[in-house]
mmCIF file of C-alpha atoms in Angstrom:
data_model
loop_
_atom_site.group_PDB
_atom_site.id
_atom_site.type_symbol
_atom_site.label_atom_id
_atom_site.label_comp_id
_atom_site.label_asym_id
_atom_site.label_seq_id
_atom_site.Cartn_x
_atom_site.Cartn_y
_atom_site.Cartn_z
ATOM 1 C CA MET K 1 -19.598 -3.319 30.003
ATOM 2 C CA ILE K 2 -16.351 -2.748 27.900
ATOM 3 C CA ALA K 3 -14.302 -0.149 29.804
ATOM 4 C CA ALA K 4 -13.183 2.940 27.886
ATOM 5 C CA SER K 5 -9.380 1.785 28.198
ATOM 6 C CA GLU K 6 -10.271 -1.532 26.458
ATOM 7 C CA LEU K 7 -12.085 -0.158 23.367
ATOM 8 C CA ILE K 8 -11.027 3.390 22.651
ATOM 9 C CA LEU K 9 -13.494 5.756 20.847
ATOM 10 C CA ASN K 10 -12.355 8.984 19.264
ATOM 11 C CA PRO K 11 -14.286 12.305 20.528
ATOM 12 C CA ASP K 12 -16.675 11.928 17.502
ATOM 13 C CA GLY K 13 -17.676 8.412 18.604
ATOM 14 C CA SER K 14 -15.748 6.556 15.786
ATOM 15 C CA VAL K 15 -13.421 3.593 16.770
ATOM 16 C CA TYR K 16 -9.953 4.765 17.585
ATOM 17 C CA HIS K 17 -7.443 3.620 14.885
ATOM 18 C CA ILE K 18 -9.734 2.977 11.880
ATOM 19 C CA ASN K 19 -11.599 6.281 12.345
ATOM 20 C CA LEU K 20 -14.993 4.539 11.413
ATOM 21 C CA LYS K 21 -18.625 4.650 12.983
ATOM 22 C CA PRO K 22 -21.362 1.821 12.522
ATOM 23 C CA GLY K 23 -22.917 1.924 9.273
ATOM 24 C CA GLN K 24 -19.935 3.200 7.287
ATOM 25 C CA ILE K 25 -18.708 -0.209 6.085
ATOM 26 C CA ALA K 26 -20.369 -2.946 3.776
ATOM 27 C CA ASN K 27 -20.721 -6.495 4.934
ATOM 28 C CA ASP K 28 -18.140 -7.326 2.234
ATOM 29 C CA ILE K 29 -14.782 -5.801 2.824
ATOM 30 C CA ILE K 30 -11.711 -6.009 0.915
ATOM 31 C CA PHE K 31 -8.400 -5.718 2.744
ATOM 32 C CA VAL K 32 -5.212 -4.355 1.023
ATOM 33 C CA GLY K 33 -1.902 -3.455 2.647
ATOM 34 C CA ASP K 34 -0.945 -0.484 0.862
ATOM 35 C CA GLN K 35 -3.159 2.563 1.330
ATOM 36 C CA ASN K 36 -2.365 3.704 -2.040
ATOM 37 C CA ARG K 37 -4.020 0.648 -3.470
ATOM 38 C CA VAL K 38 -7.503 1.505 -1.949
ATOM 39 C CA GLU K 39 -8.353 3.750 -4.788
ATOM 40 C CA LYS K 40 -6.823 1.369 -7.364
ATOM 41 C CA ILE K 41 -9.723 -0.901 -6.358
ATOM 42 C CA THR K 42 -12.497 1.889 -5.897
ATOM 43 C CA LYS K 43 -11.728 3.556 -9.089
ATOM 44 C CA HIS K 44 -13.787 0.530 -10.558
ATOM 45 C CA PHE K 45 -16.725 1.485 -8.395
ATOM 46 C CA ASP K 46 -19.815 2.987 -9.894
ATOM 47 C CA SER K 47 -20.028 5.463 -6.832
ATOM 48 C CA ILE K 48 -18.288 6.065 -3.575
ATOM 49 C CA GLU K 49 -20.283 7.153 -0.701
ATOM 50 C CA PHE K 50 -17.697 7.458 2.063
ATOM 51 C CA THR K 51 -13.898 8.043 2.490
ATOM 52 C CA THR K 52 -11.676 8.191 5.620
ATOM 53 C CA GLN K 53 -8.151 7.838 6.558
ATOM 54 C CA LYS K 54 -6.385 7.882 9.956
ATOM 55 C CA ARG K 55 -2.581 6.704 9.846
ATOM 56 C CA GLU K 56 -2.128 3.844 7.353
ATOM 57 C CA PHE K 57 -5.785 2.935 7.794
ATOM 58 C CA LYS K 58 -7.608 4.311 4.716
ATOM 59 C CA THR K 59 -11.365 3.213 3.953
ATOM 60 C CA GLN K 60 -13.777 3.794 1.225
ATOM 61 C CA THR K 61 -17.228 2.371 0.811
ATOM 62 C CA GLY K 62 -19.145 2.378 -2.304
ATOM 63 C CA THR K 63 -21.009 0.414 -5.012
ATOM 64 C CA TYR K 64 -19.797 -1.946 -7.762
ATOM 65 C CA LYS K 65 -22.316 -3.444 -10.204
ATOM 66 C CA GLY K 66 -25.069 -2.908 -7.508
ATOM 67 C CA LYS K 67 -22.979 -4.519 -4.687
ATOM 68 C CA ARG K 68 -22.013 -2.405 -1.832
ATOM 69 C CA ILE K 69 -18.338 -3.084 -0.800
ATOM 70 C CA THR K 70 -15.903 -1.442 1.412
ATOM 71 C CA VAL K 71 -12.081 -1.325 0.742
ATOM 72 C CA MET K 72 -9.775 -0.945 3.762
ATOM 73 C CA SER K 73 -6.005 -0.532 3.967
ATOM 74 C CA SER K 74 -4.645 -2.701 6.888
ATOM 75 C CA GLY K 75 -1.074 -1.549 6.818
ATOM 76 C CA ILE K 76 1.573 -4.463 6.911
ATOM 77 C CA GLY K 77 1.715 -7.205 9.321
ATOM 78 C CA PRO K 78 0.027 -9.228 12.008
ATOM 79 C CA ASP K 79 0.215 -6.413 14.582
ATOM 80 C CA ASN K 80 -1.825 -4.003 12.185
ATOM 81 C CA ILE K 81 -4.311 -7.054 11.504
ATOM 82 C CA ASP K 82 -4.908 -7.249 15.377
ATOM 83 C CA ILE K 83 -6.140 -3.563 15.340
ATOM 84 C CA VAL K 84 -8.109 -3.654 12.078
ATOM 85 C CA MET K 85 -9.961 -7.023 12.874
ATOM 86 C CA ASN K 86 -10.852 -6.107 16.407
ATOM 87 C CA GLU K 87 -12.049 -2.711 15.490
ATOM 88 C CA LEU K 88 -14.087 -3.776 12.538
ATOM 89 C CA ASP K 89 -15.674 -6.311 14.850
ATOM 90 C CA ALA K 90 -16.621 -3.637 17.366
ATOM 91 C CA LEU K 91 -18.234 -1.651 14.717
ATOM 92 C CA VAL K 92 -20.869 -4.303 14.004
ATOM 93 C CA ASN K 93 -21.042 -6.410 17.328
ATOM 94 C CA VAL K 94 -20.656 -3.746 19.913
ATOM 95 C CA ASP K 95 -23.086 -1.115 20.864
ATOM 96 C CA LEU K 96 -20.693 1.683 21.076
ATOM 97 C CA GLU K 97 -22.955 3.911 23.139
ATOM 98 C CA THR K 98 -23.669 1.453 25.842
ATOM 99 C CA ARG K 99 -20.360 -0.396 25.510
ATOM 100 C CA THR K 100 -22.030 -3.910 25.486
ATOM 101 C CA VAL K 101 -21.834 -6.762 23.048
ATOM 102 C CA LYS K 102 -24.893 -7.063 20.849
ATOM 103 C CA LYS K 103 -27.265 -9.944 21.353
ATOM 104 C CA GLU K 104 -27.402 -10.513 17.586
ATOM 105 C CA LEU K 105 -24.014 -10.854 16.019
ATOM 106 C CA THR K 106 -23.040 -9.976 12.423
ATOM 107 C CA SER K 107 -20.625 -11.933 10.267
ATOM 108 C CA LEU K 108 -18.419 -9.827 7.839
ATOM 109 C CA ASN K 109 -17.066 -11.211 4.621
ATOM 110 C CA ILE K 110 -13.245 -10.196 4.425
ATOM 111 C CA VAL K 111 -11.313 -10.741 1.364
ATOM 112 C CA ARG K 112 -7.563 -9.810 1.362
ATOM 113 C CA ILE K 113 -6.033 -9.024 -1.967
ATOM 114 C CA GLY K 114 -2.266 -8.759 -1.800
ATOM 115 C CA THR K 115 1.028 -9.592 -3.390
ATOM 116 C CA SER K 116 3.184 -12.349 -2.393
ATOM 117 C CA GLY K 117 6.083 -14.493 -3.628
ATOM 118 C CA SER K 118 5.698 -18.124 -4.441
ATOM 119 C CA LEU K 119 7.822 -20.879 -2.911
ATOM 120 C CA GLN K 120 7.059 -23.450 -5.455
ATOM 121 C CA ALA K 121 8.346 -23.556 -9.184
ATOM 122 C CA ASN K 122 5.105 -24.583 -10.453
ATOM 123 C CA ILE K 123 3.166 -21.411 -9.374
ATOM 124 C CA PRO K 124 4.613 -18.854 -11.790
ATOM 125 C CA CYS K 125 4.647 -15.030 -11.498
ATOM 126 C CA ASP K 126 1.613 -13.344 -12.470
ATOM 127 C CA SER K 127 -0.574 -16.233 -11.218
ATOM 128 C CA PHE K 128 -3.118 -15.942 -8.321
ATOM 129 C CA VAL K 129 -2.992 -17.909 -5.145
ATOM 130 C CA MET K 130 -6.158 -18.514 -2.872
ATOM 131 C CA SER K 131 -4.967 -19.520 0.610
ATOM 132 C CA GLN K 132 -6.903 -22.563 1.931
ATOM 133 C CA TYR K 133 -4.753 -22.256 5.125
ATOM 134 C CA GLY K 134 -2.802 -19.442 6.890
ATOM 135 C CA LEU K 135 0.412 -20.544 8.468
ATOM 136 C CA GLY K 136 1.335 -17.975 11.294
ATOM 137 C CA LEU K 137 4.924 -17.669 12.126
ATOM 138 C CA ASP K 138 4.383 -14.529 14.101
ATOM 139 C CA ASN K 139 3.012 -15.288 17.563
ATOM 140 C CA MET K 140 0.534 -12.482 17.597
ATOM 141 C CA LEU K 141 -2.417 -14.879 17.556
ATOM 142 C CA ARG K 142 -1.105 -16.916 20.551
ATOM 143 C CA SER K 143 -2.323 -14.008 22.838
ATOM 144 C CA TYR K 144 -5.708 -15.571 22.302
ATOM 145 C CA LEU K 145 -7.474 -18.923 22.956
ATOM 146 C CA ILE K 146 -6.926 -20.463 19.732
ATOM 147 C CA ASP K 147 -6.705 -24.258 20.493
ATOM 148 C CA GLU K 148 -10.179 -24.920 19.300
ATOM 149 C CA ILE K 149 -9.861 -23.385 15.861
ATOM 150 C CA SER K 150 -6.150 -24.228 14.954
ATOM 151 C CA GLU K 151 -5.000 -27.323 12.796
ATOM 152 C CA THR K 152 -2.748 -29.117 15.278
ATOM 153 C CA GLU K 153 -1.756 -31.876 13.082
ATOM 154 C CA MET K 154 -0.467 -29.648 10.486
ATOM 155 C CA GLU K 155 1.218 -27.492 13.095
ATOM 156 C CA GLU K 156 3.050 -30.488 14.471
ATOM 157 C CA ALA K 157 4.061 -31.587 11.041
ATOM 158 C CA PHE K 158 5.422 -28.204 10.298
ATOM 159 C CA ILE K 159 7.278 -28.068 13.572
ATOM 160 C CA LYS K 160 8.905 -31.520 13.026
ATOM 161 C CA GLN K 161 9.674 -31.257 9.295
ATOM 162 C CA THR K 162 11.427 -27.738 9.662
ATOM 163 C CA ASN K 163 13.071 -28.555 13.120
ATOM 164 C CA TRP K 164 11.323 -25.316 14.182
ATOM 165 C CA ASP K 165 13.012 -23.520 17.182
ATOM 166 C CA MET K 166 10.385 -23.210 19.760
ATOM 167 C CA ARG K 167 12.070 -20.238 21.222
ATOM 168 C CA LYS K 168 10.437 -18.161 18.403
ATOM 169 C CA GLY K 169 7.072 -19.348 19.375
ATOM 170 C CA ARG K 170 4.696 -22.014 18.378
ATOM 171 C CA PRO K 171 3.573 -21.803 14.729
ATOM 172 C CA TYR K 172 -0.320 -21.840 14.170
ATOM 173 C CA VAL K 173 -2.316 -23.049 11.225
ATOM 174 C CA ILE K 174 -6.026 -21.805 10.523
ATOM 175 C CA ALA K 175 -8.144 -22.689 7.663
ATOM 176 C CA GLY K 176 -9.695 -20.017 5.553
ATOM 177 C CA SER K 177 -13.517 -19.674 4.791
ATOM 178 C CA LYS K 178 -15.054 -22.463 2.807
ATOM 179 C CA THR K 179 -18.023 -20.095 2.043
ATOM 180 C CA LEU K 180 -15.773 -17.449 0.590
ATOM 181 C CA GLU K 181 -13.531 -20.072 -1.143
ATOM 182 C CA GLN K 182 -16.610 -21.427 -3.015
ATOM 183 C CA ARG K 183 -17.714 -17.941 -3.879
ATOM 184 C CA LEU K 184 -14.244 -16.802 -5.391
ATOM 185 C CA GLU K 185 -12.790 -19.829 -6.740
ATOM 186 C CA SER K 186 -12.290 -20.715 -10.454
ATOM 187 C CA ASP K 187 -9.830 -22.793 -12.578
ATOM 188 C CA LYS K 188 -7.745 -19.825 -12.698
ATOM 189 C CA ILE K 189 -6.494 -19.976 -9.277
ATOM 190 C CA PHE K 190 -4.060 -22.065 -7.540
ATOM 191 C CA LYS K 191 -5.162 -23.287 -3.941
ATOM 192 C CA GLY K 192 -2.515 -22.686 -1.386
ATOM 193 C CA PHE K 193 -0.960 -22.940 2.133
ATOM 194 C CA THR K 194 0.277 -19.605 2.908
ATOM 195 C CA GLY K 195 2.812 -18.601 5.406
ATOM 196 C CA THR K 196 2.467 -15.467 7.401
ATOM 197 C CA ALA K 197 5.711 -14.068 8.879
ATOM 198 C CA GLY K 198 6.082 -11.332 11.538
ATOM 199 C CA GLY K 199 8.774 -9.422 9.446
ATOM 200 C CA PHE K 200 9.952 -9.017 5.902
ATOM 201 C CA TYR K 201 13.755 -9.507 6.138
ATOM 202 C CA GLY K 202 15.005 -12.169 8.700
ATOM 203 C CA PRO K 203 11.560 -13.694 9.331
ATOM 204 C CA GLN K 204 11.290 -14.421 5.616
ATOM 205 C CA GLY K 205 14.929 -15.590 5.566
ATOM 206 C CA ARG K 206 16.376 -12.509 3.734
ATOM 207 C CA VAL K 207 19.804 -11.648 4.791
ATOM 208 C CA VAL K 208 21.155 -8.256 4.235
ATOM 209 C CA ARG K 209 23.785 -7.404 7.153
ATOM 210 C CA LEU K 210 22.307 -9.682 9.861
ATOM 211 C CA GLY K 211 22.752 -13.271 10.451
ATOM 212 C CA ILE K 212 19.499 -15.187 10.835
ATOM 213 C CA GLN K 213 18.508 -18.243 13.363
ATOM 214 C CA ASP K 214 17.879 -20.577 10.546
ATOM 215 C CA PRO K 215 19.421 -19.902 7.180
ATOM 216 C CA GLU K 216 17.791 -23.150 5.744
ATOM 217 C CA LEU K 217 14.238 -22.152 6.869
ATOM 218 C CA ASN K 218 13.093 -21.195 3.493
ATOM 219 C CA SER K 219 14.322 -24.516 1.824
ATOM 220 C CA LYS K 220 12.513 -26.469 4.626
ATOM 221 C CA MET K 221 9.410 -24.569 4.177
ATOM 222 C CA ASP K 222 9.691 -25.340 0.241
ATOM 223 C CA SER K 223 9.919 -29.018 0.835
ATOM 224 C CA PHE K 224 7.105 -29.210 3.599
ATOM 225 C CA ASN K 225 4.354 -31.690 2.713
ATOM 226 C CA PHE K 226 1.412 -32.595 4.912
ATOM 227 C CA ASN K 227 -0.745 -35.296 3.085
ATOM 228 C CA GLY K 228 -0.010 -33.604 -0.179
ATOM 229 C CA THR K 229 -0.523 -30.005 1.008
ATOM 230 C CA ARG K 230 2.548 -27.831 0.210
ATOM 231 C CA MET K 231 3.386 -24.368 1.200
ATOM 232 C CA THR K 232 2.699 -22.078 -1.703
ATOM 233 C CA ASN K 233 3.634 -18.484 -0.610
ATOM 234 C CA LEU K 234 5.032 -16.369 1.960
ATOM 235 C CA GLU K 235 3.642 -12.946 3.152
ATOM 236 C CA MET K 236 2.570 -11.050 6.404
ATOM 237 C CA GLU K 237 -1.170 -10.955 7.094
ATOM 238 C CA THR K 238 -3.177 -14.103 6.265
ATOM 239 C CA GLY K 239 -2.609 -16.224 9.249
ATOM 240 C CA ALA K 240 -3.486 -13.342 11.600
ATOM 241 C CA ILE K 241 -6.612 -12.733 9.521
ATOM 242 C CA TYR K 242 -7.961 -16.089 9.460
ATOM 243 C CA GLY K 243 -7.360 -16.640 13.033
ATOM 244 C CA LEU K 244 -9.129 -13.516 14.405
ATOM 245 C CA GLY K 245 -11.766 -13.892 11.758
ATOM 246 C CA LYS K 246 -12.520 -17.386 12.899
ATOM 247 C CA LEU K 247 -12.411 -16.416 16.581
ATOM 248 C CA LEU K 248 -14.676 -13.414 16.076
ATOM 249 C CA GLY K 249 -17.220 -15.212 13.571
ATOM 250 C CA HIS K 250 -16.183 -13.566 10.321
ATOM 251 C CA ASN K 251 -15.660 -15.248 6.908
ATOM 252 C CA CYS K 252 -12.088 -14.659 5.695
ATOM 253 C CA LEU K 253 -10.174 -15.367 2.553
ATOM 254 C CA SER K 254 -6.850 -14.187 1.243
ATOM 255 C CA LEU K 255 -5.933 -13.976 -2.448
ATOM 256 C CA ASN K 256 -2.509 -13.158 -3.634
ATOM 257 C CA ALA K 257 -1.096 -12.093 -6.938
ATOM 258 C CA ILE K 258 2.160 -13.865 -7.281
ATOM 259 C CA ILE K 259 4.927 -11.215 -8.299
ATOM 260 C CA ALA K 260 7.988 -13.236 -7.429
ATOM 261 C CA ASN K 261 8.909 -16.768 -7.651
ATOM 262 C CA ARG K 262 11.460 -17.621 -4.871
ATOM 263 C CA ALA K 263 12.262 -21.261 -6.204
ATOM 264 C CA THR K 264 13.157 -19.957 -9.706
ATOM 265 C CA GLY K 265 14.549 -16.564 -8.833
ATOM 266 C CA THR K 266 12.230 -14.733 -11.008
ATOM 267 C CA PHE K 267 10.156 -11.365 -10.586
ATOM 268 C CA SER K 268 7.138 -10.505 -12.602
ATOM 269 C CA GLU K 269 7.840 -8.196 -15.495
ATOM 270 C CA ASP K 270 4.571 -6.155 -14.816
ATOM 271 C CA PRO K 271 3.582 -6.715 -11.114
ATOM 272 C CA TYR K 272 0.989 -3.786 -11.423
ATOM 273 C CA LYS K 273 -0.786 -5.568 -14.208
ATOM 274 C CA ALA K 274 -1.017 -8.659 -12.053
ATOM 275 C CA VAL K 275 -2.480 -6.937 -9.152
ATOM 276 C CA ASP K 276 -4.932 -5.105 -11.338
ATOM 277 C CA GLU K 277 -6.166 -8.277 -12.891
ATOM 278 C CA LEU K 278 -6.678 -10.038 -9.388
ATOM 279 C CA ILE K 279 -8.672 -6.794 -8.314
ATOM 280 C CA VAL K 280 -10.986 -7.141 -11.297
ATOM 281 C CA TYR K 281 -11.359 -10.699 -10.662
ATOM 282 C CA ALA K 282 -12.140 -10.325 -7.033
ATOM 283 C CA LEU K 283 -14.728 -7.430 -7.604
ATOM 284 C CA ASN K 284 -16.585 -9.410 -10.273
ATOM 285 C CA LYS K 285 -16.750 -12.694 -7.873
ATOM 286 C CA LEU K 286 -18.061 -10.586 -5.181
ATOM 287 C CA ALA K 287 -20.774 -8.720 -7.194
ATOM 288 C CA GLU K 288 -22.038 -11.937 -8.523
#
């Protein structure tokens, strides 16, 4: 039996942070970081059956071209992903009344739609990147038992090629879902190796007033190469989603609209258009 202190429920029986009860989510779920982006996706729905919000976690479930889909805002960063992934899993795989794990487990399909900056000159602004791997630079996932799911050879190569300071913790590499990759791929998509940072400024090499531990880290990541796999983009959620998804038995894939290219110093002239095009692309693929 799972103690009340380990899995917290609200007085109405909903899971604590995301404010959801069993049955209120679909098997296909889209994650966005920004709560205001939820309705930018669900405006395309034929109908919406359910809406709730608590803190930054906004959820809407509805139907698009006959397909039941849930859209949820996760907020920014791996710490929020830890909350959302564990609580979503509890909704489908824990009997909340008896507080016991169900004998038959449910596997969710989770697709992140986000924005990101490209690290490679050949991946231009307004293009789409599908993350085949997530590289976690954040340490959150190291609280779990991940040795059996991580790509240790890629981790070792990254540590060596970037001369990574292990005082920041050991980076981890997790593969995305091959099932979802096949479901959402097309010749319009770049396939990538996505870095997940634990912050937006220093952890991504930005300098405003504070000096950073490794001013050359971005250029080292740009030049990283593991048997032809190059780092494509940097953001703040993918590695954590992939890791917890794999541990919990869910299919996870991350799609990013590239709105900046840090290799060329350019920024999208219309980032909202790029995101909208990625939203429609993902919805149509999920509804097929």
